[in-house]
Coordinates of C-alpha atoms in Angstrom, one line a residue:
Chain A
M1047 CA 14.0 18.9 -24.1
L1048 CA 17.2 19.2 -22.0
N1049 CA 17.2 20.4 -18.4
V1050 CA 20.5 20.6 -16.6
E1051 CA 20.3 21.6 -13.0
A1052 CA 23.2 22.3 -10.5
L1053 CA 25.4 20.0 -12.4
S1054 CA 28.9 19.6 -10.8
K1055 CA 31.9 17.5 -11.8
S1056 CA 35.5 17.3 -10.4
Y1057 CA 38.6 15.7 -11.7
A1058 CA 41.0 15.1 -8.8
Q1059 CA 41.6 18.7 -7.5
T1060 CA 40.0 20.5 -10.4
R1061 CA 36.4 21.4 -10.4
A1062 CA 35.4 21.2 -14.0
L1063 CA 31.7 22.2 -13.5
R1064 CA 30.1 24.0 -10.6
E1065 CA 26.4 24.0 -10.2
V1066 CA 25.8 24.4 -13.9
T1067 CA 22.2 25.2 -14.8
F1068 CA 20.5 25.8 -18.1
Q1069 CA 17.5 24.6 -20.2
V1070 CA 17.3 23.8 -23.8
T1071 CA 13.9 24.0 -25.5
S1072 CA 12.8 21.4 -28.0
G1073 CA 13.5 22.2 -31.6
Q1074 CA 16.1 24.9 -30.8
V1075 CA 19.7 25.3 -31.7
F1076 CA 21.4 26.0 -28.4
G1077 CA 24.9 27.6 -28.4
F1078 CA 27.3 26.6 -25.7
L1079 CA 30.2 29.1 -25.5
G1080 CA 33.2 29.5 -23.4
P1081 CA 37.0 29.9 -23.4
N1082 CA 39.3 26.8 -23.6
G1083 CA 39.0 24.8 -20.4
A1084 CA 35.8 26.3 -19.4
G1085 CA 34.1 22.9 -19.0
K1086 CA 32.1 22.7 -22.3
T1087 CA 33.4 19.2 -23.4
T1088 CA 32.9 17.8 -19.9
A1089 CA 29.3 19.0 -19.9
M1090 CA 28.7 17.5 -23.3
N1091 CA 30.3 14.1 -22.3
I1092 CA 28.0 14.0 -19.3
I1093 CA 24.9 14.8 -21.4
A1094 CA 25.9 12.1 -23.9
G1095 CA 26.1 9.6 -21.0
L1096 CA 29.8 8.9 -21.5
I1097 CA 31.0 10.1 -18.1
E1098 CA 29.6 10.3 -14.6
F1099 CA 29.0 13.4 -12.7
D1100 CA 29.3 14.3 -8.9
S1101 CA 25.9 16.0 -8.3
G1102 CA 23.0 17.7 -9.9
T1103 CA 20.4 16.4 -12.4
V1104 CA 20.2 16.1 -16.1
T1105 CA 16.9 15.3 -17.7
I1106 CA 16.4 14.6 -21.4
D1107 CA 12.8 14.5 -22.6
G1108 CA 11.7 14.3 -19.0
M1109 CA 13.9 11.2 -18.3
D1110 CA 16.6 11.4 -15.6
L1111 CA 19.9 10.6 -17.2
R1112 CA 21.2 8.7 -14.1
R1113 CA 18.2 6.5 -13.9
N1114 CA 17.7 6.0 -17.7
R1115 CA 21.2 5.9 -19.0
S1116 CA 20.7 2.9 -21.3
G1117 CA 17.2 4.0 -22.4
L1118 CA 18.5 7.5 -23.4
R1119 CA 21.3 6.0 -25.5
G1120 CA 20.1 6.4 -29.1
V1121 CA 18.0 9.5 -28.1
V1122 CA 21.2 11.5 -28.0
G1123 CA 23.6 11.8 -31.0
Y1124 CA 27.1 13.1 -30.2
L1125 CA 29.9 14.5 -32.4
P1126 CA 33.0 14.8 -30.3
E1127 CA 35.6 17.5 -31.1
S1128 CA 38.0 14.8 -32.4
P1129 CA 35.9 11.9 -33.6
A1130 CA 37.7 8.5 -33.5
F1131 CA 37.0 5.8 -36.0
Y1132 CA 38.4 2.5 -37.2
G1133 CA 41.0 3.6 -39.8
Y1134 CA 40.9 0.3 -41.6
M1135 CA 37.2 0.8 -42.5
T1136 CA 35.8 2.9 -45.3
A1137 CA 33.3 5.6 -44.4
R1138 CA 30.5 3.5 -45.8
E1139 CA 31.6 0.5 -43.8
Y1140 CA 31.7 2.5 -40.7
L1141 CA 28.2 3.9 -41.2
L1142 CA 26.9 0.5 -41.9
F1143 CA 28.6 -0.7 -38.6
I1144 CA 26.8 2.1 -36.7
G1145 CA 23.5 1.0 -38.4
D1146 CA 24.2 -2.6 -37.4
V1147 CA 24.7 -1.4 -33.8
S1148 CA 21.5 0.5 -34.0
G1149 CA 19.6 -2.6 -35.2
L1150 CA 18.6 -1.3 -38.7
T1151 CA 17.6 -3.8 -41.3
P1152 CA 20.3 -4.4 -44.0
A1153 CA 18.3 -2.6 -46.7
A1154 CA 17.4 0.4 -44.5
N1155 CA 21.0 0.5 -43.3
R1156 CA 22.4 0.7 -46.8
A1157 CA 19.9 3.4 -47.8
R1158 CA 20.7 5.5 -44.7
A1159 CA 24.4 5.1 -45.2
D1160 CA 24.2 6.3 -48.8
E1161 CA 21.8 9.1 -47.9
L1162 CA 24.1 10.5 -45.1
L1163 CA 27.3 10.2 -47.2
D1164 CA 25.5 12.3 -49.8
T1165 CA 24.3 14.8 -47.1
V1166 CA 27.9 15.3 -45.7
G1167 CA 29.5 15.3 -49.2
L1168 CA 31.4 12.1 -48.8
T1169 CA 29.8 10.0 -51.5
E1170 CA 32.9 9.6 -53.6
A1171 CA 35.3 9.3 -50.7
G1172 CA 32.9 6.9 -49.0
R1173 CA 34.7 3.8 -50.4
R1174 CA 38.1 5.0 -49.3
R1175 CA 39.6 4.0 -45.9
I1176 CA 39.1 6.5 -43.1
G1177 CA 42.8 6.3 -42.2
G1178 CA 43.6 8.4 -45.2
Y1179 CA 41.0 11.1 -44.5
S1180 CA 41.7 14.7 -43.6
R1181 CA 40.5 16.2 -40.3
G1182 CA 37.7 18.0 -42.1
M1183 CA 36.5 14.7 -43.8
K1184 CA 36.5 13.0 -40.4
Q1185 CA 34.5 15.7 -39.0
R1186 CA 31.9 15.3 -41.8
L1187 CA 31.9 11.5 -41.2
G1188 CA 31.4 12.2 -37.5
M1189 CA 28.4 14.4 -38.3
A1190 CA 26.9 11.6 -40.4
A1191 CA 27.5 9.0 -37.6
A1192 CA 26.1 11.3 -35.0
I1193 CA 22.7 11.7 -36.8
Y1194 CA 22.6 8.2 -38.2
N1195 CA 19.7 7.0 -36.1
R1196 CA 17.9 10.3 -36.1
P1197 CA 18.5 11.4 -32.5
R1198 CA 16.1 13.8 -30.9
L1199 CA 19.0 15.7 -29.3
L1200 CA 22.2 16.3 -31.2
L1201 CA 25.3 17.3 -29.4
L1202 CA 28.0 18.9 -31.5
D1203 CA 31.4 19.7 -29.9
E1204 CA 33.3 22.2 -32.1
P1205 CA 31.9 20.8 -35.4
T1206 CA 33.4 23.5 -37.6
S1207 CA 36.8 24.0 -36.0
A1208 CA 38.6 21.8 -38.6
L1209 CA 36.7 23.0 -41.6
D1210 CA 37.4 25.5 -44.4
P1211 CA 34.9 28.4 -44.9
Q1212 CA 32.8 26.4 -47.3
G1213 CA 32.8 23.4 -45.0
R1214 CA 31.8 25.5 -42.1
L1215 CA 28.9 27.0 -44.1
D1216 CA 27.8 23.5 -45.1
V1217 CA 27.8 22.3 -41.5
I1218 CA 25.9 25.4 -40.3
T1219 CA 23.4 24.9 -43.1
L1220 CA 23.1 21.3 -42.0
V1221 CA 22.5 22.3 -38.4
A1222 CA 19.7 24.7 -39.5
R1223 CA 18.2 21.9 -41.5
M1224 CA 18.3 19.5 -38.5
R1225 CA 16.5 22.2 -36.5
D1226 CA 13.9 22.6 -39.2
A1227 CA 13.4 18.8 -39.2
G1228 CA 12.5 19.1 -35.5
M1229 CA 15.8 18.0 -33.9
T1230 CA 17.2 19.9 -30.9
V1231 CA 20.8 20.8 -31.4
F1232 CA 23.3 21.6 -28.7
L1233 CA 26.3 23.4 -30.4
S1234 CA 29.6 24.1 -28.7
T1235 CA 31.9 26.3 -30.7
H1236 CA 34.6 29.0 -30.5
I1237 CA 33.3 30.5 -33.8
L1238 CA 30.9 33.2 -32.6
A1239 CA 29.8 34.0 -36.1
D1240 CA 28.5 30.5 -36.4
V1241 CA 26.5 30.8 -33.2
E1242 CA 25.0 34.2 -34.3
R1243 CA 24.1 32.7 -37.6
V1244 CA 22.2 29.6 -36.4
C1245 CA 21.6 29.6 -32.6
D1246 CA 18.3 30.5 -31.0
S1247 CA 19.6 30.5 -27.4
V1248 CA 23.1 30.6 -25.8
A1249 CA 24.8 29.7 -22.6
I1250 CA 28.2 31.2 -21.8
I1251 CA 30.4 29.2 -19.4
K1252 CA 33.5 30.3 -17.7
D1253 CA 35.7 28.3 -15.2
G1254 CA 32.9 25.7 -14.9
V1255 CA 30.2 28.3 -14.1
V1256 CA 27.4 29.5 -16.4
V1257 CA 27.7 33.3 -16.5
A1258 CA 24.8 33.8 -18.9
A1259 CA 22.0 31.7 -20.4
D1260 CA 19.2 33.1 -22.4
S1261 CA 17.8 33.6 -25.8
M1262 CA 19.9 35.5 -28.3
A1263 CA 17.5 38.5 -28.3
R1264 CA 17.3 38.7 -24.6
L1265 CA 21.1 38.4 -24.2
R1266 CA 21.5 41.3 -26.6
E1267 CA 19.0 43.3 -24.6
R1268 CA 20.6 42.5 -21.3
Y1269 CA 24.3 42.6 -22.0
I1270 CA 25.0 44.8 -25.0
Q1271 CA 25.6 48.4 -24.2
P1272 CA 24.4 50.4 -27.1
V1273 CA 27.0 52.5 -28.9
V1274 CA 26.5 55.4 -31.3
D1275 CA 29.4 56.2 -33.6
I1276 CA 29.7 59.8 -34.8
V1277 CA 32.2 61.2 -37.3
F1278 CA 32.6 65.0 -37.3
D1279 CA 33.7 67.1 -40.2
R1280 CA 36.8 68.1 -38.2
A1281 CA 38.8 66.8 -35.3
L1282 CA 37.6 67.9 -31.9
E1283 CA 39.9 68.8 -28.9
S1284 CA 37.7 67.3 -26.2
V1285 CA 34.4 65.5 -25.8
P1286 CA 31.7 68.2 -25.9
A1287 CA 30.1 68.9 -22.5
E1288 CA 26.7 68.8 -24.1
I1289 CA 27.2 65.2 -24.8
T1290 CA 28.7 64.0 -21.5
S1291 CA 26.1 65.8 -19.6
A1292 CA 23.2 64.1 -21.4
S1293 CA 21.3 61.9 -18.9
H1294 CA 21.2 58.8 -21.0
V1295 CA 24.9 58.8 -22.0
D1296 CA 27.2 56.6 -19.9
R1297 CA 30.5 57.7 -21.3
A1298 CA 32.1 58.9 -24.6
A1299 CA 35.4 58.2 -26.3
L1300 CA 37.0 60.6 -28.7
D1301 CA 39.6 59.7 -31.3
G1302 CA 40.2 62.8 -33.5
D1303 CA 37.1 63.4 -35.5
R1304 CA 35.5 60.1 -34.3
L1305 CA 33.4 59.9 -31.2
S1306 CA 31.9 56.7 -29.7
V1307 CA 29.0 57.4 -27.3
F1308 CA 28.1 54.6 -24.9
M1309 CA 24.4 54.8 -24.0
R1310 CA 22.6 53.7 -20.9
D1311 CA 19.3 53.5 -22.8
L1312 CA 19.4 53.7 -26.5
E1313 CA 15.9 54.9 -27.5
P1314 CA 15.6 58.0 -25.3
G1315 CA 19.3 58.5 -25.5
K1316 CA 19.3 58.8 -29.3
R1317 CA 16.8 61.7 -29.2
E1318 CA 18.8 63.4 -26.5
L1319 CA 22.0 62.9 -28.4
L1320 CA 20.6 64.4 -31.6
H1321 CA 19.5 67.5 -29.7
A1322 CA 23.0 67.8 -28.1
L1323 CA 24.7 67.4 -31.5
A1324 CA 22.4 70.1 -33.0
S1325 CA 23.7 72.5 -30.5
L1326 CA 27.4 72.0 -31.4
D1327 CA 29.2 74.2 -33.8
A1328 CA 30.9 71.2 -35.4
G1329 CA 29.3 69.5 -38.4
V1330 CA 28.3 65.8 -38.3
A1331 CA 29.7 63.8 -41.3
S1332 CA 28.1 60.5 -40.2
Y1333 CA 26.0 59.1 -37.4
S1334 CA 25.4 55.3 -36.9
V1335 CA 24.2 53.0 -34.2
R1336 CA 26.7 50.2 -33.9
Q1337 CA 25.1 46.7 -34.5
P1338 CA 25.7 44.7 -31.3
S1339 CA 27.4 41.3 -31.8
L1340 CA 27.6 38.1 -29.7
E1341 CA 31.3 38.6 -29.5
D1342 CA 30.7 41.9 -27.6
I1343 CA 28.6 39.9 -25.0
F1344 CA 31.1 37.1 -24.9
V1345 CA 34.1 39.3 -24.3
R1346 CA 32.3 41.4 -21.8
L1347 CA 31.0 38.4 -19.7
V1348 CA 34.1 36.4 -19.9
N1349 CA 36.4 39.3 -18.9
S1350 CA 34.1 40.8 -16.4
R1351 CA 34.3 38.0 -13.7
Chain B
M544 CA 22.0 -8.9 -30.0
S545 CA 22.5 -6.2 -32.7
T546 CA 25.6 -5.0 -30.9
F547 CA 27.0 -8.5 -30.6
T548 CA 26.6 -9.3 -34.4
A549 CA 27.8 -5.8 -35.4
Y550 CA 31.0 -6.2 -33.3
L551 CA 31.5 -9.8 -34.4
K552 CA 31.6 -8.6 -38.0
K553 CA 33.8 -5.6 -37.0
E554 CA 36.3 -7.8 -35.2
Q555 CA 36.5 -10.2 -38.2
M556 CA 37.2 -7.2 -40.5
E557 CA 39.7 -5.8 -38.0
S558 CA 41.6 -9.0 -37.6
S559 CA 41.8 -9.6 -41.2
R560 CA 42.8 -6.1 -42.3
Q561 CA 45.3 -5.6 -39.4
S562 CA 46.7 -9.1 -40.1
K563 CA 46.0 -10.4 -36.6
Y564 CA 45.0 -13.8 -38.0
L565 CA 48.2 -13.9 -40.0
I566 CA 50.4 -12.9 -37.1
L567 CA 49.0 -15.5 -34.8
G568 CA 48.8 -18.2 -37.5
A569 CA 52.4 -17.5 -38.6
F570 CA 53.6 -17.5 -34.9
F571 CA 51.9 -20.8 -33.9
G572 CA 52.7 -22.4 -37.3
F573 CA 56.4 -21.5 -37.1
F574 CA 56.8 -23.1 -33.8
A575 CA 54.7 -26.1 -34.8
L576 CA 57.1 -26.7 -37.7
S577 CA 60.4 -25.6 -36.2
T578 CA 60.1 -27.6 -32.9
P579 CA 60.3 -31.1 -34.5
I580 CA 62.8 -29.9 -37.1
M581 CA 65.1 -28.5 -34.4
L582 CA 64.8 -31.8 -32.4
K583 CA 65.7 -33.8 -35.5
L584 CA 68.7 -31.5 -36.2
M585 CA 69.9 -31.4 -32.6
P586 CA 72.1 -34.5 -32.6
S587 CA 73.9 -33.3 -35.7
I588 CA 74.3 -29.8 -34.2
I589 CA 75.6 -31.1 -30.9
E590 CA 77.9 -33.6 -32.7
S591 CA 79.4 -30.8 -34.7
Q592 CA 80.0 -28.7 -31.6
M593 CA 81.1 -31.6 -29.3
P594 CA 82.8 -34.3 -31.3
G595 CA 82.6 -37.7 -29.7
F596 CA 79.4 -36.9 -27.8
P597 CA 77.4 -40.3 -27.7
K598 CA 74.5 -39.8 -30.2
E599 CA 72.4 -42.5 -28.5
L600 CA 71.8 -40.1 -25.7
M601 CA 69.9 -37.8 -28.0
E602 CA 67.1 -40.0 -29.3
F603 CA 63.7 -38.5 -29.4
D604 CA 60.3 -39.8 -30.2
A605 CA 57.2 -38.1 -31.7
V606 CA 55.4 -37.9 -28.3
Y607 CA 58.5 -36.1 -26.8
S608 CA 58.5 -33.7 -29.8
V609 CA 54.8 -32.8 -29.4
Q610 CA 55.2 -32.4 -25.6
N611 CA 58.2 -30.2 -26.3
Y612 CA 56.1 -28.1 -28.6
I613 CA 53.4 -27.8 -25.9
K614 CA 56.0 -26.7 -23.4
N615 CA 57.4 -24.0 -25.7
I616 CA 54.1 -22.8 -27.0
Y617 CA 52.8 -22.4 -23.4
Q618 CA 55.5 -19.9 -22.7
L619 CA 55.7 -18.2 -26.1
G620 CA 52.0 -18.4 -27.1
N621 CA 51.0 -16.5 -23.9
M622 CA 53.2 -13.7 -24.9
A623 CA 51.9 -13.7 -28.5
I624 CA 48.3 -13.6 -27.4
A625 CA 48.9 -11.0 -24.7
F626 CA 50.7 -8.6 -27.0
V627 CA 48.4 -9.1 -30.0
L628 CA 45.2 -8.7 -28.0
M629 CA 46.2 -6.3 -25.1
G630 CA 44.5 -3.3 -26.7
V631 CA 41.3 -5.1 -27.5
L632 CA 39.2 -3.0 -25.1
A633 CA 41.9 -0.6 -23.7
D634 CA 42.6 1.0 -27.1
E635 CA 39.0 1.5 -27.9
R636 CA 38.3 3.2 -24.6
L637 CA 41.5 5.3 -24.6
Q638 CA 41.1 6.5 -28.2
G639 CA 37.3 7.2 -27.8
K640 CA 36.3 4.7 -30.4
L641 CA 33.4 3.5 -28.3
V642 CA 31.8 7.0 -28.2
Y643 CA 29.7 6.6 -31.4
P644 CA 28.6 2.9 -30.9
V645 CA 27.7 3.6 -27.2
S646 CA 25.9 6.9 -28.0
Q647 CA 24.0 5.0 -30.6
G648 CA 22.8 2.4 -28.1
A649 CA 25.5 -0.3 -28.1
S650 CA 25.4 -2.7 -25.1
M651 CA 28.7 -3.4 -23.4
A652 CA 27.7 -7.0 -22.9
G653 CA 27.4 -7.2 -26.7
V654 CA 30.7 -5.5 -27.2
V655 CA 32.6 -7.7 -24.7
G656 CA 30.7 -10.9 -25.7
A657 CA 31.6 -10.4 -29.4
K658 CA 35.2 -9.9 -28.7
L659 CA 35.5 -12.9 -26.5
V660 CA 33.6 -15.1 -28.9
H661 CA 35.6 -13.9 -31.9
Y662 CA 39.1 -14.0 -30.4
G663 CA 38.3 -17.1 -28.4
A664 CA 37.2 -19.0 -31.5
A665 CA 40.0 -17.6 -33.7
V666 CA 42.7 -18.4 -31.2
S667 CA 41.4 -21.9 -30.4
A668 CA 41.2 -22.7 -34.2
I669 CA 44.8 -21.4 -34.7
V670 CA 46.2 -23.3 -31.7
F671 CA 44.4 -26.5 -32.6
A672 CA 45.6 -26.3 -36.2
G673 CA 49.2 -25.5 -35.0
A674 CA 49.1 -28.5 -32.6
M675 CA 47.9 -30.9 -35.3
L676 CA 50.5 -29.5 -37.7
N677 CA 53.1 -30.1 -35.1
Y678 CA 51.8 -33.7 -34.5
Y679 CA 52.0 -34.5 -38.2
Y680 CA 55.6 -33.3 -38.6
S681 CA 56.6 -35.0 -35.3
V682 CA 55.3 -38.3 -36.6
V683 CA 56.9 -37.7 -40.0
L684 CA 60.3 -36.9 -38.5
F685 CA 60.2 -39.4 -35.7
P686 CA 58.4 -42.4 -37.0
G687 CA 57.6 -45.4 -34.7
S688 CA 56.0 -43.7 -31.8
D689 CA 52.8 -42.3 -33.1
P690 CA 50.4 -41.4 -30.1
G691 CA 47.5 -41.6 -32.6
V692 CA 45.4 -39.0 -34.2
A693 CA 42.7 -39.3 -31.5
A694 CA 45.2 -38.6 -28.7
A695 CA 46.8 -35.8 -30.7
A696 CA 43.4 -34.2 -31.4
R697 CA 42.5 -34.5 -27.7
S698 CA 45.8 -32.9 -26.7
A699 CA 45.3 -30.2 -29.3
G700 CA 41.8 -29.5 -28.1
L701 CA 42.9 -29.2 -24.5
L702 CA 45.7 -26.8 -25.6
A703 CA 43.2 -24.8 -27.6
A704 CA 40.8 -24.6 -24.6
Y705 CA 43.7 -23.3 -22.5
F706 CA 44.5 -20.6 -24.9
A707 CA 40.8 -19.7 -25.1
T708 CA 40.9 -19.0 -21.4
R709 CA 43.9 -16.7 -22.0
V710 CA 41.8 -14.7 -24.3
V711 CA 39.4 -14.2 -21.4
I712 CA 42.3 -13.2 -19.2
V713 CA 43.7 -10.6 -21.7
V714 CA 40.2 -9.2 -22.4
F715 CA 39.6 -8.8 -18.7
A716 CA 43.0 -7.1 -18.1
S717 CA 42.3 -4.9 -21.1
A718 CA 39.0 -3.7 -19.5
L719 CA 40.8 -3.2 -16.1
F720 CA 43.8 -1.1 -17.4
A721 CA 43.5 1.9 -19.7
K722 CA 47.1 1.3 -21.0
P723 CA 47.3 -1.6 -23.4
L724 CA 50.9 -2.5 -22.3
A725 CA 49.8 -2.7 -18.6
A726 CA 46.9 -5.0 -19.7
G727 CA 49.3 -7.2 -21.6
L728 CA 51.8 -7.5 -18.8
A729 CA 49.1 -8.2 -16.1
A730 CA 47.7 -11.0 -18.3
L731 CA 51.2 -12.4 -18.7
V732 CA 51.9 -12.3 -15.0
A733 CA 48.5 -14.1 -14.3
S734 CA 49.4 -16.8 -16.9
Y735 CA 52.9 -17.4 -15.6
V736 CA 51.8 -17.6 -12.0
E737 CA 49.4 -20.4 -12.7
P738 CA 52.0 -23.2 -13.0
I739 CA 53.2 -22.3 -9.5
M740 CA 49.6 -22.6 -8.2
A741 CA 49.1 -25.8 -10.1
S742 CA 52.1 -27.3 -8.2
L743 CA 50.1 -27.1 -5.0
P744 CA 48.1 -30.1 -4.0
R745 CA 44.7 -30.3 -5.7
W746 CA 45.1 -26.9 -7.3
K747 CA 46.0 -28.5 -10.7
S748 CA 42.3 -29.3 -11.1
I749 CA 41.1 -25.8 -10.5
V750 CA 43.5 -23.6 -12.6
A751 CA 43.6 -23.3 -16.4
Y752 CA 47.2 -24.5 -16.4
G753 CA 45.7 -27.9 -15.6
L754 CA 44.6 -28.0 -19.3
V755 CA 48.2 -27.8 -20.4
D756 CA 49.1 -30.5 -18.0
A757 CA 46.2 -32.6 -19.3
A758 CA 47.2 -32.0 -23.0
N759 CA 50.7 -33.3 -22.1
K760 CA 49.4 -36.4 -20.4
S761 CA 46.9 -37.3 -23.0
L762 CA 49.8 -38.2 -25.3
G763 CA 51.3 -40.7 -23.0
T764 CA 54.9 -40.7 -21.9
G765 CA 57.5 -39.4 -24.3
T766 CA 61.2 -40.1 -24.2
G767 CA 64.2 -38.0 -25.1
T768 CA 67.2 -36.2 -23.6
I769 CA 68.2 -32.6 -24.0
P770 CA 72.1 -32.5 -23.5
G771 CA 73.1 -30.1 -20.8
A772 CA 69.5 -29.7 -19.7
G773 CA 70.0 -32.3 -17.1
A774 CA 67.1 -34.7 -16.4
M775 CA 65.3 -37.0 -18.7
M776 CA 62.1 -35.4 -19.9
A777 CA 59.0 -37.5 -19.5
A778 CA 56.5 -34.8 -19.2
G779 CA 53.4 -36.9 -19.5
G780 CA 54.1 -39.1 -16.6
K781 CA 54.5 -36.8 -13.6
G782 CA 52.3 -35.1 -11.0
S783 CA 49.0 -35.8 -9.5
E784 CA 45.9 -36.7 -11.6
I785 CA 43.6 -34.1 -12.9
N786 CA 39.9 -34.5 -12.3
G787 CA 38.4 -33.4 -15.7
W788 CA 34.9 -32.6 -14.4
V789 CA 36.3 -30.5 -11.5
L790 CA 38.6 -28.6 -13.8
A791 CA 35.8 -28.0 -16.4
A792 CA 33.4 -26.7 -13.6
A793 CA 36.1 -24.6 -12.0
L794 CA 37.1 -23.0 -15.3
A795 CA 33.5 -22.4 -16.2
V796 CA 33.0 -20.5 -12.9
Q797 CA 36.2 -18.5 -13.4
V798 CA 35.3 -17.6 -17.0
A799 CA 31.8 -16.5 -16.0
V800 CA 33.2 -14.4 -13.2
L801 CA 35.8 -12.7 -15.3
V802 CA 33.3 -12.0 -18.2
S803 CA 30.8 -10.5 -15.7
V804 CA 33.5 -8.3 -14.1
T805 CA 34.7 -7.3 -17.5
I806 CA 31.2 -6.2 -18.6
W807 CA 30.6 -4.4 -15.3
R808 CA 33.9 -2.6 -15.6
M809 CA 33.2 -1.5 -19.1
K810 CA 29.7 -0.3 -18.1
S811 CA 31.0 1.7 -15.2
V812 CA 34.2 3.2 -16.8
E813 CA 34.3 6.6 -18.5
I814 CA 34.5 6.0 -22.2
A815 CA 35.0 9.6 -23.5
P816 CA 38.4 10.1 -25.3
G817 CA 41.2 10.0 -22.8
A818 CA 38.9 9.8 -19.8
G819 CA 39.7 7.5 -17.0
A820 CA 43.3 6.9 -18.0
Q821 CA 45.2 5.3 -15.2

């Protein structure tokens, strides 16, 4: 669906994107992660056809963005981080305006506007002027405007950052529904829990460089070091030698009666670790394999380079 | 075409809800009414300030009153239009308001065209109405020298056409500069430089200021004296003749070039929020 290859963009002396490469498969929710200033919004503005780029290629549905800029408008829906509207319009009037621009017939336009106001929970507020809306309400309206003409690729830049927990859940549920309806969603967010909940693949960007891009499952396999947490029935003075000498154990950290064992390879390491524990004279109160999170990968990748 | 009609509706709504029609209407209407009233009151004011000043030196006619309005409104109307419309494209670009329409397939030619047609028509109508209002009050207050409705309408039409070209200049500047104030000032400089260009031989027939000159001349020669201002004002009778066809052709070419460059500029400029600010 979306193929970005060696994409570079500079602003004066700042290189915002350096040879950025990733692919997004059709029908997926693709998470785009990175710290502030990493280049996420720049990449999204380029893919949305709003700004130019220095070098590289962007193809959407097999069409080159540079050569088909006007043809691709309408294929891509975009929700910017801070969506801007005409404050003197009501939400319904704004959506009707977007429908007019898209060339919908008046009847189809009215039906679509009402349907989307209902979808994003703005039916009652839809006849109030946007100038009086909260940031969260504007974000919801932005979502409705972004999907108004049913784009094949939907770009969402921090769609949940201004929302309360219920609003966040609603947006994430909506994103999952978009994917189920066959839309490809490109989601940039700081909220890693949202990415874990809904994304199929992820790219992590830092200082304009993609440091990892893969499916969630493969990222977990590749980047998460398995950890086994053990609680003993008494505090230990040092890490037992039986554990540190095990071949699949990378290192271990002791904190009183709690021991965290970082494994090189989890499956053979678990068996080896259980043998080592059985040989100790200390009793084991609990034994658990820590569930790896995207946050672990993110922190590790962003801090390691 | 869908972009053009959508933006035409949007501009009407914006102008109505942000009181742009009201501001421009009140501005042109105020000067249309106040210019003949001030001329009428001027002898009494001068007399109260300078007892013994011969009143016969301060006699005005309706033609002079309308020409005086044209002179004033040329200077002040340019400011009003520049400052009311300076953000017409710059604001939308700077604040990211074009992001949704453009990502939904809006064409820049449609956006620019709708703004030009809407504001061109609105400003022309307001200027025409203001000039006719001024003519009516001038004839009421200074009876005996009526230039005639046809001449007044022709003059008002030329003045309206002049201000329609100012809309093109302001929209062009608004596409060129990201900051609305810079766009407004650039448009003002362009408008105020034109009379200097028009003073050069044959240039009067190729710059838009020629329309103001023609609006003045189409009323005939007015008479009147402004005490302290020096010379007798007979604005309609001076300068070289304007070739109407040459002026129309020259302005058509200028407008076509400015509109094309505006559309090209808006197509090539980065429209993401805050991008390309200069």
